[in-house]
Amino acid sequence: MAEKLSAIINYAQSIGFDEVGVTSPSVLKNLSEGLENFVALGRHGDMSWMERNIDRRSDPARLWPDVRSVIVVATNYGPDVNPLDALLKKSTGAISVYAQNRDYHKVLKGRLKQLGSWVGANYGGQLKVFVDTAPVMEKPLAQAAGIGWQGKHTNLVSTQFGSWLFLGVLFTTLSLTPSDPADDTCGSCRSCLDICPTQAFPRPYQIDARRCISYLTIEHKGIIDREFRRPIGNRIFGCDDCLAVCPWNKYAQKSNNFSFKSREDLIEPTLESLSKLDNKSFRNLFSGSPIKRIGRDRFIRNVLIAIGNSKLEALLPNVLKLLDDESVLVQAASIWALSRINRKIFKKEKNKRIQFICNTDLIEEWYLSGLDLTSCIKND
């Protein structure tokens, strides 16, 4: 049994996985109450898919009754630079490290299938692979398999790779000896909780997705609440703050995987160039990227919020042009951005347009952005 597990781990590492562990499918059974409370409190926001299959998420055997062991793999995507540095450059957009190259789901799934084929060919049994594509709780499984522990920010932390790990899961009918679970060594540290710009953590080890910048800029489909716009800063896709500040990152290693090396054009893209993207150019720029999933309109919404926070007069022509965009989502964000950049022009455009607007969201945006502007002038 030990030799079999050792061979599986060695092969997994030989094809690019940095960490490998094994656990029992029964380890999640005590987590169903926490998941149910999370959903009952509405902390999942627009992610309605989390309401479905709660029983399957907390019990892999309900997802696949034949599963006997769960192999968890992890791949390091440690960045070359500190992601927090990008937040200081107001003319550029900050993109979460994980999204600065290829979609990791596709990369990991290919490797997992390769691992599954090897395991099947050498030891038999049936297998199923998952990379964030089914109701599977990867992070608790990873902790049970000894890969790392879920920190106070609810993300996985590793003593060897810090916060920068992609996870994949392989269910198998083989009976394998479980690895020792990872211990939580967060101690009294609160760095990840205290740095959050939107206070998305009600308490340690709990998150309210509705307040999380990653959720707001990626999963949220509508107009972003005014409360969160200024704290978003120049983050245009995701947020790495709670990951980047973790003290365990002093042991993190830069990824040597080419698929996860940041593309030069996505490290510090200018807000000026991004605001000009139409549907075609957006798809071309983000082909093969996880950013493509949210679509051009949501992305430009995020870019406009960053432009509003930049207050750069040079970007005013771009904002004015987007006031007439086909998307209400984009129009609403451009109204707010204009109110932040130039009060005089904002008032002029409001007076010129308001009588012709029928959309209640846009009417509200014009009026509330005008009020918001006054407070901005006093406080900023």
Short mmCIF file of C-alpha atoms in Angstrom, two decimals:
data_model
loop_
_atom_site.label_atom_id
_atom_site.label_comp_id
_atom_site.label_asym_id
_atom_site.label_seq_id
_atom_site.Cartn_x
_atom_site.Cartn_y
_atom_site.Cartn_z
CA MET A 1 0.00 0.00 0.00
CA ALA A 2 2.75 2.44 0.96
CA GLU A 3 4.72 1.62 -2.20
CA LYS A 4 1.65 2.23 -4.34
CA LEU A 5 1.04 5.62 -2.75
CA SER A 6 4.70 6.57 -3.03
CA ALA A 7 4.69 5.69 -6.74
CA ILE A 8 1.55 7.77 -7.35
CA ILE A 9 3.09 10.75 -5.57
CA ASN A 10 6.36 10.43 -7.48
CA TYR A 11 4.58 10.26 -10.81
CA ALA A 12 2.32 13.21 -9.96
CA GLN A 13 5.35 15.31 -9.11
CA SER A 14 7.11 14.22 -12.29
CA ILE A 15 4.32 15.71 -14.43
CA GLY A 16 4.29 19.07 -12.69
CA PHE A 17 2.34 18.83 -9.45
CA ASP A 18 4.19 20.35 -6.50
CA GLU A 19 2.22 18.77 -3.66
CA VAL A 20 0.27 15.50 -3.48
CA GLY A 21 -1.76 13.99 -0.66
CA VAL A 22 -4.49 11.44 -0.05
CA THR A 23 -7.54 11.54 2.18
CA SER A 24 -10.76 9.69 2.84
CA PRO A 25 -14.02 10.92 1.27
CA SER A 26 -15.63 10.83 4.72
CA VAL A 27 -13.56 13.72 6.15
CA LEU A 28 -16.05 16.39 5.02
CA LYS A 29 -19.15 15.05 6.76
CA ASN A 30 -18.85 17.47 9.68
CA LEU A 31 -18.69 20.53 7.42
CA SER A 32 -22.25 20.50 6.10
CA GLU A 33 -23.58 22.71 8.91
CA GLY A 34 -21.05 25.46 8.22
CA LEU A 35 -21.83 25.40 4.51
CA GLU A 36 -25.56 25.50 5.16
CA ASN A 37 -25.13 28.51 7.46
CA PHE A 38 -23.01 30.29 4.87
CA VAL A 39 -25.77 29.92 2.30
CA ALA A 40 -28.59 30.65 4.76
CA LEU A 41 -26.93 33.97 5.65
CA GLY A 42 -26.78 34.87 1.97
CA ARG A 43 -23.01 35.21 2.05
CA HIS A 44 -22.70 33.45 -1.29
CA GLY A 45 -24.26 36.46 -3.05
CA ASP A 46 -25.06 35.85 -6.73
CA MET A 47 -23.42 32.43 -6.70
CA SER A 48 -26.70 30.54 -6.74
CA TRP A 49 -24.95 27.34 -7.73
CA MET A 50 -23.73 27.09 -4.12
CA GLU A 51 -27.33 26.62 -2.98
CA ARG A 52 -27.55 23.44 -4.99
CA ASN A 53 -26.05 20.10 -3.99
CA ILE A 54 -24.99 21.13 -0.49
CA ASP A 55 -25.26 17.49 0.55
CA ARG A 56 -22.91 16.47 -2.26
CA ARG A 57 -20.37 19.15 -1.39
CA SER A 58 -20.07 17.88 2.16
CA ASP A 59 -19.98 14.20 1.22
CA PRO A 60 -18.04 13.08 -1.90
CA ALA A 61 -19.76 9.69 -1.67
CA ARG A 62 -23.05 11.41 -2.54
CA LEU A 63 -21.41 12.78 -5.66
CA TRP A 64 -19.95 9.39 -6.56
CA PRO A 65 -20.92 6.43 -4.30
CA ASP A 66 -17.99 4.30 -5.49
CA VAL A 67 -15.25 6.65 -4.30
CA ARG A 68 -12.89 5.12 -1.74
CA SER A 69 -9.99 7.57 -1.71
CA VAL A 70 -9.40 11.17 -2.73
CA ILE A 71 -6.07 12.21 -4.22
CA VAL A 72 -5.45 15.95 -3.89
CA VAL A 73 -2.80 17.70 -5.98
CA ALA A 74 -1.50 21.25 -5.88
CA THR A 75 0.54 23.38 -8.26
CA ASN A 76 2.52 26.42 -7.22
CA TYR A 77 1.78 29.69 -9.03
CA GLY A 78 3.94 31.96 -6.88
CA PRO A 79 4.40 35.40 -8.48
CA ASP A 80 7.68 37.10 -9.35
CA VAL A 81 6.73 40.31 -7.53
CA ASN A 82 4.57 41.38 -4.61
CA PRO A 83 1.02 41.88 -5.97
CA LEU A 84 0.45 44.71 -3.48
CA ASP A 85 2.92 46.89 -5.42
CA ALA A 86 0.47 47.14 -8.33
CA LEU A 87 -2.07 48.90 -6.10
CA LEU A 88 0.13 51.99 -5.92
CA LYS A 89 -0.01 52.72 -9.65
CA LYS A 90 -3.29 54.50 -10.28
CA SER A 91 -3.00 54.68 -14.08
CA THR A 92 -2.84 50.89 -14.42
CA GLY A 93 -5.17 48.05 -13.48
CA ALA A 94 -4.36 45.35 -10.93
CA ILE A 95 -5.22 41.82 -12.06
CA SER A 96 -5.11 38.93 -9.62
CA VAL A 97 -1.96 36.85 -10.05
CA TYR A 98 -3.87 33.68 -10.91
CA ALA A 99 -5.46 35.37 -13.95
CA GLN A 100 -2.33 36.86 -15.51
CA ASN A 101 -1.87 33.96 -17.89
CA ARG A 102 -3.71 30.80 -18.97
CA ASP A 103 -6.86 29.51 -17.28
CA TYR A 104 -5.49 27.17 -14.62
CA HIS A 105 -8.60 24.97 -14.77
CA LYS A 106 -7.63 23.74 -18.24
CA VAL A 107 -3.96 23.29 -17.40
CA LEU A 108 -4.59 21.29 -14.23
CA LYS A 109 -7.38 19.22 -15.71
CA GLY A 110 -5.08 18.01 -18.48
CA ARG A 111 -2.46 16.96 -15.96
CA LEU A 112 -5.04 15.33 -13.71
CA LYS A 113 -6.31 13.25 -16.61
CA GLN A 114 -2.72 12.23 -17.31
CA LEU A 115 -2.28 11.22 -13.67
CA GLY A 116 -5.59 9.35 -13.71
CA SER A 117 -4.61 7.42 -16.85
CA TRP A 118 -1.31 6.44 -15.27
CA VAL A 119 -2.95 5.31 -12.02
CA GLY A 120 -5.56 3.32 -13.93
CA ALA A 121 -2.97 1.67 -16.16
CA ASN A 122 -0.77 0.66 -13.23
CA TYR A 123 -3.24 -0.10 -10.45
CA GLY A 124 -6.67 -0.36 -12.04
CA GLY A 125 -9.79 1.08 -10.47
CA GLN A 126 -12.10 3.81 -11.71
CA LEU A 127 -11.37 7.51 -11.45
CA LYS A 128 -12.98 10.94 -11.77
CA VAL A 129 -11.08 14.24 -11.94
CA PHE A 130 -12.25 17.67 -10.74
CA VAL A 131 -10.75 21.16 -10.98
CA ASP A 132 -13.34 23.50 -9.52
CA THR A 133 -15.87 22.00 -11.93
CA ALA A 134 -18.20 20.08 -9.61
CA PRO A 135 -19.64 20.37 -6.06
CA VAL A 136 -16.32 19.41 -4.45
CA MET A 137 -14.82 21.21 -1.44
CA GLU A 138 -11.21 21.26 -2.58
CA LYS A 139 -9.71 23.30 0.26
CA PRO A 140 -10.97 21.16 3.18
CA LEU A 141 -9.94 18.05 1.26
CA ALA A 142 -6.50 19.57 0.71
CA GLN A 143 -6.14 20.26 4.42
CA ALA A 144 -7.19 16.71 5.27
CA ALA A 145 -4.65 15.44 2.71
CA GLY A 146 -1.83 17.42 4.31
CA ILE A 147 -1.33 19.92 1.46
CA GLY A 148 -1.91 22.93 3.70
CA TRP A 149 -4.54 24.42 5.99
CA GLN A 150 -7.39 26.84 5.50
CA GLY A 151 -6.22 30.09 6.99
CA LYS A 152 -8.30 32.80 8.61
CA HIS A 153 -8.99 34.19 5.12
CA THR A 154 -10.52 30.77 4.24
CA ASN A 155 -7.88 30.17 1.56
CA LEU A 156 -5.28 27.42 1.67
CA VAL A 157 -1.89 28.16 3.21
CA SER A 158 1.21 26.01 2.83
CA THR A 159 4.41 26.14 4.85
CA GLN A 160 6.33 25.57 1.62
CA PHE A 161 4.40 27.63 -0.93
CA GLY A 162 2.55 30.21 1.13
CA SER A 163 -0.81 31.16 -0.35
CA TRP A 164 -0.06 30.44 -4.00
CA LEU A 165 -1.46 27.00 -4.83
CA PHE A 166 -3.90 25.77 -7.47
CA LEU A 167 -5.81 22.65 -6.40
CA GLY A 168 -7.09 19.61 -8.24
CA VAL A 169 -8.89 16.51 -6.98
CA LEU A 170 -8.99 12.94 -8.21
CA PHE A 171 -11.64 10.52 -6.87
CA THR A 172 -10.70 6.86 -7.11
CA THR A 173 -12.19 3.49 -6.24
CA LEU A 174 -8.77 2.42 -4.97
CA SER A 175 -8.25 2.17 -1.21
CA LEU A 176 -5.18 4.25 -0.38
CA THR A 177 -3.60 5.09 2.97
CA PRO A 178 -4.58 8.66 3.93
CA SER A 179 -1.90 11.27 4.48
CA ASP A 180 -1.60 13.06 7.81
CA PRO A 181 -3.76 16.22 7.84
CA ALA A 182 -2.10 19.63 7.96
CA ASP A 183 -2.10 21.60 11.21
CA ASP A 184 -3.41 25.15 11.36
CA THR A 185 -0.46 27.38 12.26
CA CYS A 186 -2.03 30.81 11.80
CA GLY A 187 -1.69 31.38 15.52
CA SER A 188 -2.70 34.90 16.63
CA CYS A 189 -1.88 36.48 13.25
CA ARG A 190 -4.61 38.73 11.76
CA SER A 191 -2.75 40.12 8.75
CA CYS A 192 -5.16 38.72 6.16
CA LEU A 193 -8.20 39.94 8.08
CA ASP A 194 -6.92 43.43 8.77
CA ILE A 195 -5.75 44.22 5.25
CA CYS A 196 -9.11 43.54 3.58
CA PRO A 197 -10.28 46.88 2.07
CA THR A 198 -13.97 45.94 2.27
CA GLN A 199 -13.97 44.07 5.59
CA ALA A 200 -15.17 40.86 3.98
CA PHE A 201 -14.35 38.68 7.01
CA PRO A 202 -17.08 38.74 9.70
CA ARG A 203 -14.71 36.77 11.91
CA PRO A 204 -11.64 34.56 11.45
CA TYR A 205 -12.24 31.60 9.12
CA GLN A 206 -15.45 33.14 7.75
CA ILE A 207 -16.01 35.19 4.62
CA ASP A 208 -18.92 37.18 3.30
CA ALA A 209 -18.48 36.92 -0.46
CA ARG A 210 -20.79 39.87 -1.02
CA ARG A 211 -18.09 42.15 0.42
CA CYS A 212 -15.13 40.44 -1.23
CA ILE A 213 -13.44 42.33 -4.09
CA SER A 214 -12.73 39.09 -5.92
CA TYR A 215 -16.43 38.30 -5.85
CA LEU A 216 -17.48 41.85 -6.74
CA THR A 217 -15.18 42.12 -9.76
CA ILE A 218 -15.63 38.55 -11.03
CA GLU A 219 -18.82 36.82 -9.92
CA HIS A 220 -21.14 39.80 -9.34
CA LYS A 221 -23.10 40.48 -12.52
CA GLY A 222 -24.76 43.79 -11.65
CA ILE A 223 -23.87 47.32 -10.67
CA ILE A 224 -21.37 47.31 -7.81
CA ASP A 225 -22.70 48.91 -4.63
CA ARG A 226 -21.38 52.40 -3.97
CA GLU A 227 -20.01 51.32 -0.60
CA PHE A 228 -17.35 49.20 -2.26
CA ARG A 229 -16.27 51.32 -5.23
CA ARG A 230 -13.58 53.42 -3.57
CA PRO A 231 -12.10 50.50 -1.60
CA ILE A 232 -11.78 48.57 -4.88
CA GLY A 233 -9.10 51.04 -5.96
CA ASN A 234 -7.50 49.90 -9.23
CA ARG A 235 -8.33 46.21 -8.83
CA ILE A 236 -10.01 45.27 -12.11
CA PHE A 237 -10.13 41.47 -11.76
CA GLY A 238 -9.87 39.79 -8.40
CA CYS A 239 -7.89 40.75 -5.32
CA ASP A 240 -4.74 39.26 -3.80
CA ASP A 241 -4.46 41.37 -0.65
CA CYS A 242 -5.26 38.69 1.93
CA LEU A 243 -3.05 36.20 0.10
CA ALA A 244 -0.11 38.51 -0.48
CA VAL A 245 0.13 39.73 3.11
CA CYS A 246 0.34 36.24 4.66
CA PRO A 247 3.64 35.85 6.60
CA TRP A 248 4.01 32.30 5.32
CA ASN A 249 4.76 33.73 1.88
CA LYS A 250 8.33 34.28 3.04
CA TYR A 251 8.74 30.59 2.26
CA ALA A 252 6.91 30.82 -1.07
CA GLN A 253 8.72 30.00 -4.28
CA LYS A 254 8.36 31.61 -7.68
CA SER A 255 6.51 29.35 -10.08
CA ASN A 256 8.68 27.78 -12.76
CA ASN A 257 5.62 26.72 -14.76
CA PHE A 258 5.45 28.69 -18.00
CA SER A 259 1.65 28.44 -18.10
CA PHE A 260 1.45 30.43 -14.87
CA LYS A 261 4.14 33.02 -15.59
CA SER A 262 2.51 36.42 -15.83
CA ARG A 263 2.02 37.78 -19.33
CA GLU A 264 3.84 41.09 -19.73
CA ASP A 265 0.71 42.79 -21.08
CA LEU A 266 -1.33 41.71 -18.03
CA ILE A 267 1.08 42.67 -15.26
CA GLU A 268 0.35 46.42 -15.36
CA PRO A 269 -2.12 47.08 -18.21
CA THR A 270 -3.04 50.74 -18.59
CA LEU A 271 -6.58 51.80 -17.79
CA GLU A 272 -6.49 53.99 -20.87
CA SER A 273 -5.99 51.04 -23.23
CA LEU A 274 -8.37 48.70 -21.41
CA SER A 275 -11.22 51.21 -21.46
CA LYS A 276 -11.16 51.13 -25.27
CA LEU A 277 -11.90 47.41 -25.55
CA ASP A 278 -14.96 46.39 -27.53
CA ASN A 279 -16.31 42.84 -27.53
CA LYS A 280 -13.96 41.61 -30.25
CA SER A 281 -10.79 43.15 -28.86
CA PHE A 282 -11.72 41.98 -25.35
CA ARG A 283 -12.07 38.38 -26.56
CA ASN A 284 -8.81 38.59 -28.47
CA LEU A 285 -6.85 40.05 -25.56
CA PHE A 286 -8.14 37.51 -23.05
CA SER A 287 -8.29 34.42 -25.22
CA GLY A 288 -7.37 31.44 -23.03
CA SER A 289 -7.58 33.61 -19.90
CA PRO A 290 -10.04 33.19 -17.01
CA ILE A 291 -10.86 36.89 -17.46
CA LYS A 292 -12.72 36.11 -20.68
CA ARG A 293 -15.43 34.35 -18.66
CA ILE A 294 -16.90 37.54 -17.18
CA GLY A 295 -17.40 39.21 -20.55
CA ARG A 296 -16.48 42.64 -21.83
CA ASP A 297 -19.22 44.64 -20.07
CA ARG A 298 -18.43 43.47 -16.55
CA PHE A 299 -14.74 43.96 -17.19
CA ILE A 300 -15.19 47.53 -18.47
CA ARG A 301 -17.38 48.19 -15.41
CA ASN A 302 -14.38 47.27 -13.27
CA VAL A 303 -12.00 49.36 -15.38
CA LEU A 304 -14.27 52.41 -15.04
CA ILE A 305 -14.35 52.07 -11.26
CA ALA A 306 -10.56 52.03 -11.30
CA ILE A 307 -10.56 55.10 -13.56
CA GLY A 308 -12.90 56.89 -11.17
CA ASN A 309 -10.56 56.11 -8.31
CA SER A 310 -7.57 57.32 -10.32
CA LYS A 311 -9.17 60.76 -10.86
CA LEU A 312 -6.94 61.19 -13.90
CA GLU A 313 -8.18 63.99 -16.17
CA ALA A 314 -6.34 62.38 -19.08
CA LEU A 315 -8.86 59.54 -19.00
CA LEU A 316 -11.86 61.87 -19.24
CA PRO A 317 -12.39 61.37 -23.02
CA ASN A 318 -12.57 57.61 -22.53
CA VAL A 319 -15.16 57.99 -19.78
CA LEU A 320 -17.29 60.42 -21.80
CA LYS A 321 -17.36 58.02 -24.73
CA LEU A 322 -18.55 55.17 -22.50
CA LEU A 323 -21.49 57.22 -21.27
CA ASP A 324 -23.14 56.16 -24.53
CA ASP A 325 -22.14 52.51 -24.37
CA GLU A 326 -24.79 49.92 -25.24
CA SER A 327 -24.42 48.32 -21.80
CA VAL A 328 -26.29 49.85 -18.87
CA LEU A 329 -23.64 48.28 -16.62
CA VAL A 330 -20.93 50.24 -18.42
CA GLN A 331 -22.97 53.45 -18.53
CA ALA A 332 -23.59 53.34 -14.78
CA ALA A 333 -19.90 52.88 -14.01
CA SER A 334 -18.94 55.68 -16.42
CA ILE A 335 -21.34 58.07 -14.67
CA TRP A 336 -19.65 57.38 -11.35
CA ALA A 337 -16.17 57.66 -12.87
CA LEU A 338 -17.06 61.02 -14.40
CA SER A 339 -18.34 62.29 -11.05
CA ARG A 340 -14.97 61.45 -9.51
CA ILE A 341 -12.85 63.07 -12.21
CA ASN A 342 -14.53 66.36 -13.11
CA ARG A 343 -17.47 67.85 -11.24
CA LYS A 344 -18.15 70.61 -13.73
CA ILE A 345 -18.37 68.29 -16.73
CA PHE A 346 -20.37 65.78 -14.69
CA LYS A 347 -23.03 68.42 -13.97
CA LYS A 348 -23.09 69.50 -17.60
CA GLU A 349 -23.57 65.93 -18.85
CA LYS A 350 -26.20 65.21 -16.21
CA ASN A 351 -28.28 68.26 -17.17
CA LYS A 352 -27.99 67.38 -20.84
CA ARG A 353 -28.95 63.73 -20.48
CA ILE A 354 -31.16 63.22 -17.45
CA GLN A 355 -34.48 64.14 -19.09
CA PHE A 356 -33.98 61.50 -21.79
CA ILE A 357 -33.11 58.59 -19.48
CA CYS A 358 -35.76 55.96 -18.71
CA ASN A 359 -33.63 53.37 -16.97
CA THR A 360 -34.12 53.72 -13.20
CA ASP A 361 -30.63 52.44 -12.40
CA LEU A 362 -29.07 55.13 -14.56
CA ILE A 363 -31.31 57.86 -13.17
CA GLU A 364 -30.32 56.83 -9.66
CA GLU A 365 -26.66 56.75 -10.67
CA TRP A 366 -26.74 60.32 -11.99
CA TYR A 367 -28.36 61.65 -8.84
CA LEU A 368 -26.41 59.64 -6.29
CA SER A 369 -23.10 60.20 -8.05
CA GLY A 370 -23.76 63.91 -7.80
CA LEU A 371 -24.28 63.58 -4.06
CA ASP A 372 -21.31 61.27 -3.76
CA LEU A 373 -19.12 63.83 -5.47
CA THR A 374 -19.70 66.41 -2.75
CA SER A 375 -18.50 64.03 -0.06
CA CYS A 376 -15.52 63.06 -2.21
CA ILE A 377 -14.41 66.68 -2.47
CA LYS A 378 -14.64 67.15 1.29
CA ASN A 379 -12.97 63.91 2.27
CA ASP A 380 -10.44 63.10 -0.44
#
